[in-house]
PDB file of C-alpha atoms in Angstrom:
ATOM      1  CA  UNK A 102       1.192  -1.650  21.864  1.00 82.00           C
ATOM      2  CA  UNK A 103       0.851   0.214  18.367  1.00 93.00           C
ATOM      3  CA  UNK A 104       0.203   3.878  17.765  1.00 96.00           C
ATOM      4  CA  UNK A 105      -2.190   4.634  15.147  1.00 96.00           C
ATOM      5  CA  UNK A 106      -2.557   7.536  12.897  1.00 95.00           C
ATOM      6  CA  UNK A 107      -5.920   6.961  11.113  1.00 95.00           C
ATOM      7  CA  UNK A 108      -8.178   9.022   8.940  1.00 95.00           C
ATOM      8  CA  UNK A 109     -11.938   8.907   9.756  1.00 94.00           C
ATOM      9  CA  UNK A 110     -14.620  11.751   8.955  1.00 92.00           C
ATOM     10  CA  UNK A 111     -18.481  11.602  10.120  1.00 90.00           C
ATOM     11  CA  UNK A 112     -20.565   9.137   7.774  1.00 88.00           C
ATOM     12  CA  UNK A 113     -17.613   7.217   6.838  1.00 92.00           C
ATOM     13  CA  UNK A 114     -17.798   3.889   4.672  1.00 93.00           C
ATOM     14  CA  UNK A 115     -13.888   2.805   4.959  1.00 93.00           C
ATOM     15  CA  UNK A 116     -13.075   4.134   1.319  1.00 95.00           C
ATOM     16  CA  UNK A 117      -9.739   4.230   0.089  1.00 96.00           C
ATOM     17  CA  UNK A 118      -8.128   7.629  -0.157  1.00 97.00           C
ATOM     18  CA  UNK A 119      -7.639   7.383  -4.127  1.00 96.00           C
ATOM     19  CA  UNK A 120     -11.705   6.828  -4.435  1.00 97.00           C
ATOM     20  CA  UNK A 121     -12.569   9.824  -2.133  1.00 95.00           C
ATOM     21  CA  UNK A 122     -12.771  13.067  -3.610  1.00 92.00           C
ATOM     22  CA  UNK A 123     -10.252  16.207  -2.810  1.00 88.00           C
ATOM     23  CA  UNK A 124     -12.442  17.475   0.130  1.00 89.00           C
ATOM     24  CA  UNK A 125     -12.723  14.060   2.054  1.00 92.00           C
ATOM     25  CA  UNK A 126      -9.114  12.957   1.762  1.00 92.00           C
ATOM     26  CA  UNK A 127      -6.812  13.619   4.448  1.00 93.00           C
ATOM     27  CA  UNK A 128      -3.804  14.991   2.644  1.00 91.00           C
ATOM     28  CA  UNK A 129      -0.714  15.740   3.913  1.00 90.00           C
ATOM     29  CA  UNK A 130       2.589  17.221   2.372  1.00 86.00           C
ATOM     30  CA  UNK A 131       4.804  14.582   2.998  1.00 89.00           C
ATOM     31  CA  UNK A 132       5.479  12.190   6.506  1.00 91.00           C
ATOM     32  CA  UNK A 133       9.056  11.759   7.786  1.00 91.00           C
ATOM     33  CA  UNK A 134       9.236   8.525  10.363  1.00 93.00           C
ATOM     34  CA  UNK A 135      12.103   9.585  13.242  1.00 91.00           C
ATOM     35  CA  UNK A 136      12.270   7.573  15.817  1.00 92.00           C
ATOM     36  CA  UNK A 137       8.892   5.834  15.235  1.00 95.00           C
ATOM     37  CA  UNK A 138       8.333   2.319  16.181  1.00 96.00           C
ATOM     38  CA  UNK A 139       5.077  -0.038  15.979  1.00 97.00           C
ATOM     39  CA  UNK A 140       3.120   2.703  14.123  1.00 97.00           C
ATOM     40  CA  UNK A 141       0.454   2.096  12.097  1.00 98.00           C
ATOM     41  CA  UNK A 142      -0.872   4.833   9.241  1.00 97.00           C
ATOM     42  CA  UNK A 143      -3.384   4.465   7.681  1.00 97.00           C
ATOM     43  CA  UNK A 144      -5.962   6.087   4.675  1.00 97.00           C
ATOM     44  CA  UNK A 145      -3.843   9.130   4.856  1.00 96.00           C
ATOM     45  CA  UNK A 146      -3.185  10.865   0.852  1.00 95.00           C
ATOM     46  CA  UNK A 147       0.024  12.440   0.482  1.00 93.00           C
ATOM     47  CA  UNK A 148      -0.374  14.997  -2.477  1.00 90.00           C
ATOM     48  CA  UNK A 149       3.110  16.399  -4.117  1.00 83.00           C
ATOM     49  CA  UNK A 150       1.125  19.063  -5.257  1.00 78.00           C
ATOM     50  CA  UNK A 151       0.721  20.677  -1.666  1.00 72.00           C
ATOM     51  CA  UNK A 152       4.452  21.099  -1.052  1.00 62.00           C
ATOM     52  CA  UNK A 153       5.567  24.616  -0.564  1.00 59.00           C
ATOM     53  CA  UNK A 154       9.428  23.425  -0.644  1.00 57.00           C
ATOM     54  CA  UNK A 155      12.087  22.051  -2.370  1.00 53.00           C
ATOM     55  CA  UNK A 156      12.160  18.069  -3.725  1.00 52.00           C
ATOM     56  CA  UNK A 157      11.234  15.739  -0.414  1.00 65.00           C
ATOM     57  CA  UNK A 158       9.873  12.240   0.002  1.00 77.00           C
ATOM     58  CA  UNK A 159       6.734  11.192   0.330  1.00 91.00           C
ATOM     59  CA  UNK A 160       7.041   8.857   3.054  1.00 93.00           C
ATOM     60  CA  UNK A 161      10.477   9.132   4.373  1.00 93.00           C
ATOM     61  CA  UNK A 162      12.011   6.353   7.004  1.00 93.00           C
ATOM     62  CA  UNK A 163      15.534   8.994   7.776  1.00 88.00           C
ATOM     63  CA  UNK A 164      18.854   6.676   6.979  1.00 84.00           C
ATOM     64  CA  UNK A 165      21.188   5.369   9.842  1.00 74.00           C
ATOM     65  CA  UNK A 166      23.286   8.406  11.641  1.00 77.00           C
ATOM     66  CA  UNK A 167      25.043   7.839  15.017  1.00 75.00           C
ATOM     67  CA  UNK A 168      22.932   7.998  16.887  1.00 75.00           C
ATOM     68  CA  UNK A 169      20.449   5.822  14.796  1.00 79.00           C
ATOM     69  CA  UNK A 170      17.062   7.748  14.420  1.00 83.00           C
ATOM     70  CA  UNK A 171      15.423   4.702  12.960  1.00 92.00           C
ATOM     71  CA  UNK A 172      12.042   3.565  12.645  1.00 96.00           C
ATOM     72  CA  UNK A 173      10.923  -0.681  13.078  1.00 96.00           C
ATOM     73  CA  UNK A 174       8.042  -2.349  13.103  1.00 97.00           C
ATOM     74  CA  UNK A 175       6.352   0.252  10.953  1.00 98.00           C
ATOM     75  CA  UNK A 176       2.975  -0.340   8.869  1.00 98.00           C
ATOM     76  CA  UNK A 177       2.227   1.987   6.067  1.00 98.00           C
ATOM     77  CA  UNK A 178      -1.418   0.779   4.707  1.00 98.00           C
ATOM     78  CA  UNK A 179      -3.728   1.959   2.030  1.00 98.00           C
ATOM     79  CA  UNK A 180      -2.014   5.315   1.511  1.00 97.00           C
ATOM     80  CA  UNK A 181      -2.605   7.355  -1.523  1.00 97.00           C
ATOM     81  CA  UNK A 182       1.016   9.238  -2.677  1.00 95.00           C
ATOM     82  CA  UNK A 183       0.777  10.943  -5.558  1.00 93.00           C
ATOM     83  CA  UNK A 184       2.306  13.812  -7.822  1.00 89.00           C
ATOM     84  CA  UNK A 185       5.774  13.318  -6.411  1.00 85.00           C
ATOM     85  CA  UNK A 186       9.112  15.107  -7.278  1.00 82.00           C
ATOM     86  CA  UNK A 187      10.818  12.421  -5.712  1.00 85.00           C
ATOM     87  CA  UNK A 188      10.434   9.229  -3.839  1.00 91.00           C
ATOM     88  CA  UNK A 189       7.388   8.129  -2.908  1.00 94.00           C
ATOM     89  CA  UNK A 190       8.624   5.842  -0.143  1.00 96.00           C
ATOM     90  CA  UNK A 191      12.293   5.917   0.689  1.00 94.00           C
ATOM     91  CA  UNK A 192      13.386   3.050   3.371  1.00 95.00           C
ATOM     92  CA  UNK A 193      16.745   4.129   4.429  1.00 93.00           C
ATOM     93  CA  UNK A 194      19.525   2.045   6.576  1.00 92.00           C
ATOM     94  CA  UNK A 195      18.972   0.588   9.755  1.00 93.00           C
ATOM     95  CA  UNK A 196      15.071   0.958   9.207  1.00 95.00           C
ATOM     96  CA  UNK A 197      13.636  -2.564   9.797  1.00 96.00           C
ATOM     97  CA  UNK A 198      10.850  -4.700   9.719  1.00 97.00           C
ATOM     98  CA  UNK A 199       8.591  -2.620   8.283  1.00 98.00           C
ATOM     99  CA  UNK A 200       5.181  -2.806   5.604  1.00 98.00           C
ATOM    100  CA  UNK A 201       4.234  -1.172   2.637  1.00 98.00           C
ATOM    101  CA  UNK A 202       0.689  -2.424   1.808  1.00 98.00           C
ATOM    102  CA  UNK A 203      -2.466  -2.015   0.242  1.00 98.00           C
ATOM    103  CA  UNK A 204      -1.494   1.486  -0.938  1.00 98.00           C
ATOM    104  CA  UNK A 205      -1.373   3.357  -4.405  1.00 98.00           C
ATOM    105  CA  UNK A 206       1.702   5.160  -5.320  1.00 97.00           C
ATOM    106  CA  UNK A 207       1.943   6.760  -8.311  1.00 95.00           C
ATOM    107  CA  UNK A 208       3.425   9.748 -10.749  1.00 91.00           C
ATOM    108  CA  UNK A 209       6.656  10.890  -9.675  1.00 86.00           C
ATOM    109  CA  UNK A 210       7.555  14.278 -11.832  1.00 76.00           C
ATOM    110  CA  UNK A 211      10.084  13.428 -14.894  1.00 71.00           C
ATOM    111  CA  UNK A 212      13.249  15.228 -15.200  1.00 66.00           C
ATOM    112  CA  UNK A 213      16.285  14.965 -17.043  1.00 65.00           C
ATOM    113  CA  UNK A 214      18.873  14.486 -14.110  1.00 67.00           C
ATOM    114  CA  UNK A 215      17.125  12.255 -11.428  1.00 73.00           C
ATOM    115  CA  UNK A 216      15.811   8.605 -11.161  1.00 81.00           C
ATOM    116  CA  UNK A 217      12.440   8.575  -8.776  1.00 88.00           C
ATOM    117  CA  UNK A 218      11.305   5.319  -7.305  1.00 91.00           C
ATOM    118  CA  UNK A 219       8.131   4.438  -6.073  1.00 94.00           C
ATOM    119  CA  UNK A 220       9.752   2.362  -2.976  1.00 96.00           C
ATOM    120  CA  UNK A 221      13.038   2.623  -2.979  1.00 94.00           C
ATOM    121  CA  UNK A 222      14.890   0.999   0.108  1.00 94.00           C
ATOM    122  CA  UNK A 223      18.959   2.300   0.656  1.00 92.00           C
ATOM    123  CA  UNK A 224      21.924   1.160   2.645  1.00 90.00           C
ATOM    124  CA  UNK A 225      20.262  -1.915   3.824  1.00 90.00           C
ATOM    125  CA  UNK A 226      17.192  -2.054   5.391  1.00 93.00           C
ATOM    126  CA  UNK A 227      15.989  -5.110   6.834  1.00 95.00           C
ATOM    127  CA  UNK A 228      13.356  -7.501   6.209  1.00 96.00           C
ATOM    128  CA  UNK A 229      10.788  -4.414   4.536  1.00 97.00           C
ATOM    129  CA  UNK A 230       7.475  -6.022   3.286  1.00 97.00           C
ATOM    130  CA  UNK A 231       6.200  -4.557  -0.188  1.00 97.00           C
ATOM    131  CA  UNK A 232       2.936  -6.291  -0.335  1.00 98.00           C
ATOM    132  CA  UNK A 233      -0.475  -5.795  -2.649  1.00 98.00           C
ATOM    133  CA  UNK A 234       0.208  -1.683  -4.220  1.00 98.00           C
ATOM    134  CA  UNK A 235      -0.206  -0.125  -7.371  1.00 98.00           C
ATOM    135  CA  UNK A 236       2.758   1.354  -8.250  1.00 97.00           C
ATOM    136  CA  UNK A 237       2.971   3.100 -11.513  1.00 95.00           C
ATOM    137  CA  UNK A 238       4.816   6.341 -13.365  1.00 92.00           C
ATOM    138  CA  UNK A 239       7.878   6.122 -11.845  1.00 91.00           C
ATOM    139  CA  UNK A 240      11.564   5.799 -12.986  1.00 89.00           C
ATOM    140  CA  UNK A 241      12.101   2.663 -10.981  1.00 90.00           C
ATOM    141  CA  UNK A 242       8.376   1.339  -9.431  1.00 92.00           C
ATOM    142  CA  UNK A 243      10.454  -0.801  -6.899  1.00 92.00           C
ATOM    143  CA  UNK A 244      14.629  -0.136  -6.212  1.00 89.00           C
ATOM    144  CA  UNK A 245      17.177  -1.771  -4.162  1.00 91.00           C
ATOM    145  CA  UNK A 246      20.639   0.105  -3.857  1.00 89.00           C
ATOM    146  CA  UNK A 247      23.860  -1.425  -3.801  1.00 84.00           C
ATOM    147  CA  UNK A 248      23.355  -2.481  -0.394  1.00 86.00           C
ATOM    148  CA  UNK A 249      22.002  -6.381   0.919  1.00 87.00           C
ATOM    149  CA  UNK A 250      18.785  -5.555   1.713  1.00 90.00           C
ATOM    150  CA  UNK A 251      18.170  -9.022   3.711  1.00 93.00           C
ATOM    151  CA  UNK A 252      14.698 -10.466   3.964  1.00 94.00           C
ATOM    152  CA  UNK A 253      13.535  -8.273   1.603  1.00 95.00           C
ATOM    153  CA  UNK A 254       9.512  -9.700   0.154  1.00 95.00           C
ATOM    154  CA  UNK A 255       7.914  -7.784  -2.590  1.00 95.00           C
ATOM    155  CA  UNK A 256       4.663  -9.138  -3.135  1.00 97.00           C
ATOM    156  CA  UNK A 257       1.395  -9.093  -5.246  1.00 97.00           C
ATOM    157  CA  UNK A 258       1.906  -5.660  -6.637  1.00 97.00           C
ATOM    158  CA  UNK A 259       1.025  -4.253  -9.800  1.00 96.00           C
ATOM    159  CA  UNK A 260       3.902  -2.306 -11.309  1.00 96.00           C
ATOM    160  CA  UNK A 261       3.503  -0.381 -14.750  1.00 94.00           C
ATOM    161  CA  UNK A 262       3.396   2.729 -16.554  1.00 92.00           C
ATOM    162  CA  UNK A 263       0.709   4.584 -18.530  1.00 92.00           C
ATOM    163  CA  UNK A 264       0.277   6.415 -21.642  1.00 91.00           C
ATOM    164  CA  UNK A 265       0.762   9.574 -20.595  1.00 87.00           C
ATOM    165  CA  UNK A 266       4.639   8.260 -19.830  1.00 86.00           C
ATOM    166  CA  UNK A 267       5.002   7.254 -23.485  1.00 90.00           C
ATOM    167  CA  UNK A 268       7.488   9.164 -25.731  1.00 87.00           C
ATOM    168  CA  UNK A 269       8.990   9.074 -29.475  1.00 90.00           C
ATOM    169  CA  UNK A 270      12.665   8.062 -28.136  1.00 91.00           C
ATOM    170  CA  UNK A 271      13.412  11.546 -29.173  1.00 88.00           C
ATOM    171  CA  UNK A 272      12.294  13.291 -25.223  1.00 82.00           C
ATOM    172  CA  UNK A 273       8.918  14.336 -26.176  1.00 85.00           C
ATOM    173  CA  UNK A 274       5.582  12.700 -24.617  1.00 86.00           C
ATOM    174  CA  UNK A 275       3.229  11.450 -27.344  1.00 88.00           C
ATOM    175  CA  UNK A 276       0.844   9.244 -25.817  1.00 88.00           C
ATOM    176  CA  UNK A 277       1.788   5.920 -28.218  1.00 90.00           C
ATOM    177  CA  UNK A 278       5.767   5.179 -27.923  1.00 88.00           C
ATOM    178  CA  UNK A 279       7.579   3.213 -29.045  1.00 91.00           C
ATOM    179  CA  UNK A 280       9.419   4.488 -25.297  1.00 87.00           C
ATOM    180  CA  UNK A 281       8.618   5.565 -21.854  1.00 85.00           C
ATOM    181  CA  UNK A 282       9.624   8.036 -19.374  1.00 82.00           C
ATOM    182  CA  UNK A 283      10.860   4.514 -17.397  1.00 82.00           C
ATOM    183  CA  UNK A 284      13.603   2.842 -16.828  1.00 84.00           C
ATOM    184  CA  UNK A 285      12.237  -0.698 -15.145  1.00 86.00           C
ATOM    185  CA  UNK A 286       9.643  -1.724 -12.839  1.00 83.00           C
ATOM    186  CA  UNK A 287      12.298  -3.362 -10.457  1.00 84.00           C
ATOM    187  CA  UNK A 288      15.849  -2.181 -10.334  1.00 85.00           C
ATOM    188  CA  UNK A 289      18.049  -3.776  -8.048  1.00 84.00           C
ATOM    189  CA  UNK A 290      21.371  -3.557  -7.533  1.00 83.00           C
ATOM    190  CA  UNK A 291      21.242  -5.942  -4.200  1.00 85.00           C
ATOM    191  CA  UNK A 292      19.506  -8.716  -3.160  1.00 84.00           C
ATOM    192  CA  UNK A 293      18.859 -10.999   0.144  1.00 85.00           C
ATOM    193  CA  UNK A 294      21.477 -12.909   1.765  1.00 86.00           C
ATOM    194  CA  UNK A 295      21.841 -16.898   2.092  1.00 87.00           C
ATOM    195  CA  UNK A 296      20.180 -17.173   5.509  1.00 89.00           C
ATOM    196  CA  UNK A 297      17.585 -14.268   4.594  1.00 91.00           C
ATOM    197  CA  UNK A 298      16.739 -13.723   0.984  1.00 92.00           C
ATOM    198  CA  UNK A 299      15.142 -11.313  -0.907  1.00 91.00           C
ATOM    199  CA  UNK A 300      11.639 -12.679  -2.676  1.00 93.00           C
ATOM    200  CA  UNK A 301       9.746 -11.351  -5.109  1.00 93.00           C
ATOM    201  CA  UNK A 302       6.843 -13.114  -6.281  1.00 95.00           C
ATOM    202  CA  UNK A 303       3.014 -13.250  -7.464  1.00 96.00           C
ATOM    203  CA  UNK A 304       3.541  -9.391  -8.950  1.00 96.00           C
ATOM    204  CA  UNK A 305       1.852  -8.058 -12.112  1.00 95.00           C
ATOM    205  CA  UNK A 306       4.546  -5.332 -14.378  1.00 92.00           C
ATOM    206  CA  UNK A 307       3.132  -4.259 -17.714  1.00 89.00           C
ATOM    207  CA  UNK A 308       3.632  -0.864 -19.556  1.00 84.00           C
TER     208      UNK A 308
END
């Protein structure tokens, strides 16, 4: 059976958490997935702007140690993250089978050293499902690292960035271009396998 961790307030109409306003949201700091299987969480905001400690995720699924504290079976559905100074969903290894959907994620903080992805999935998850978000303002919207990522679908998202990310080439924001503070909307340095592959299909990237 699934857990659920679901937002609800008195006189509620289902609204997603980026059309409520500050004092009906359910915002949290950040949400770290140890251990947690067959979860479902849902209309929950995670706000970078609450933090009250160093650079941390803002959904984190912890990488493969021995033992594995991994997560499967995991759905992650219309979540607001926002305001980020890092990830805003980081899949790490041995975390499998899980969903990213309906969900807005969206402006990671720029600096000069780091490269923030809106989902980023490292050392090989399996089969993660990246399906219907708006993902915008971020370094790399979608990332794969140098590990197969088998059965990988990424799905009828939007991907972009906005004029506030635009800059004269030179490191200063001005609104117009001709650059961004972005270096692609999907950067991949994996793929699928034979028997599993990765696909990507039916998404919008402008910007």
């Amino acid at each position: 059976n699934r857990k659920v961790l679901r937002y609800y307030r008195s006189s509620d109409n289902n609204d997603e958490p980026w059309n409520q306003t500050d004092d009906n949201q359910a915002r949290l700091s950040g949400l770290v997935l140890l251990r947690a299987n067959y979860w479902i969480i849902h209309r929950v905001a995670i706000d970078g702007q609450m933090k009250l400690y160093p650079a941390t995720q803002g959904i984190e699924f912890i990488e493969d140690t021995n033992p594995c504290p991994c997560s499967d079976f995991n759905i992650i559905d219309t979540i607001l993250i926002q305001n980020l100074d890092y990830n805003g969903v980081t899949v790490g290894a041995g975390n499998n089978d899980n969903t990213i959907q309906n969900s807005v994620i969206r402006n990671s903080k720029n600096t000069d050293t780091n490269d923030w992805n809106g989902v980023g999935l490292f050392g090989g998850p399996q089969r993660t499902r990246v399906i219907n978000n708006e993902i915008y303002n971020f370094t790399h919207d979608f990332y794969i690292s140098e590990h197969t990522a088998e059965g990988t679908v990424v799905e009828n998202n939007d991907l972009y960035v906005t004029r506030d990310q635009y800059t004269d080439c030179r490191g200063d924001f001005n609104g117009t271009g001709p650059c961004s503070a972005k270096e692609d909307m999907f950067g991949q340095k994996a793929g699928g396998s034979q028997f599993e592959p990765e696909l990507i299909m039916h998404n919008r990237a402008w910007g």
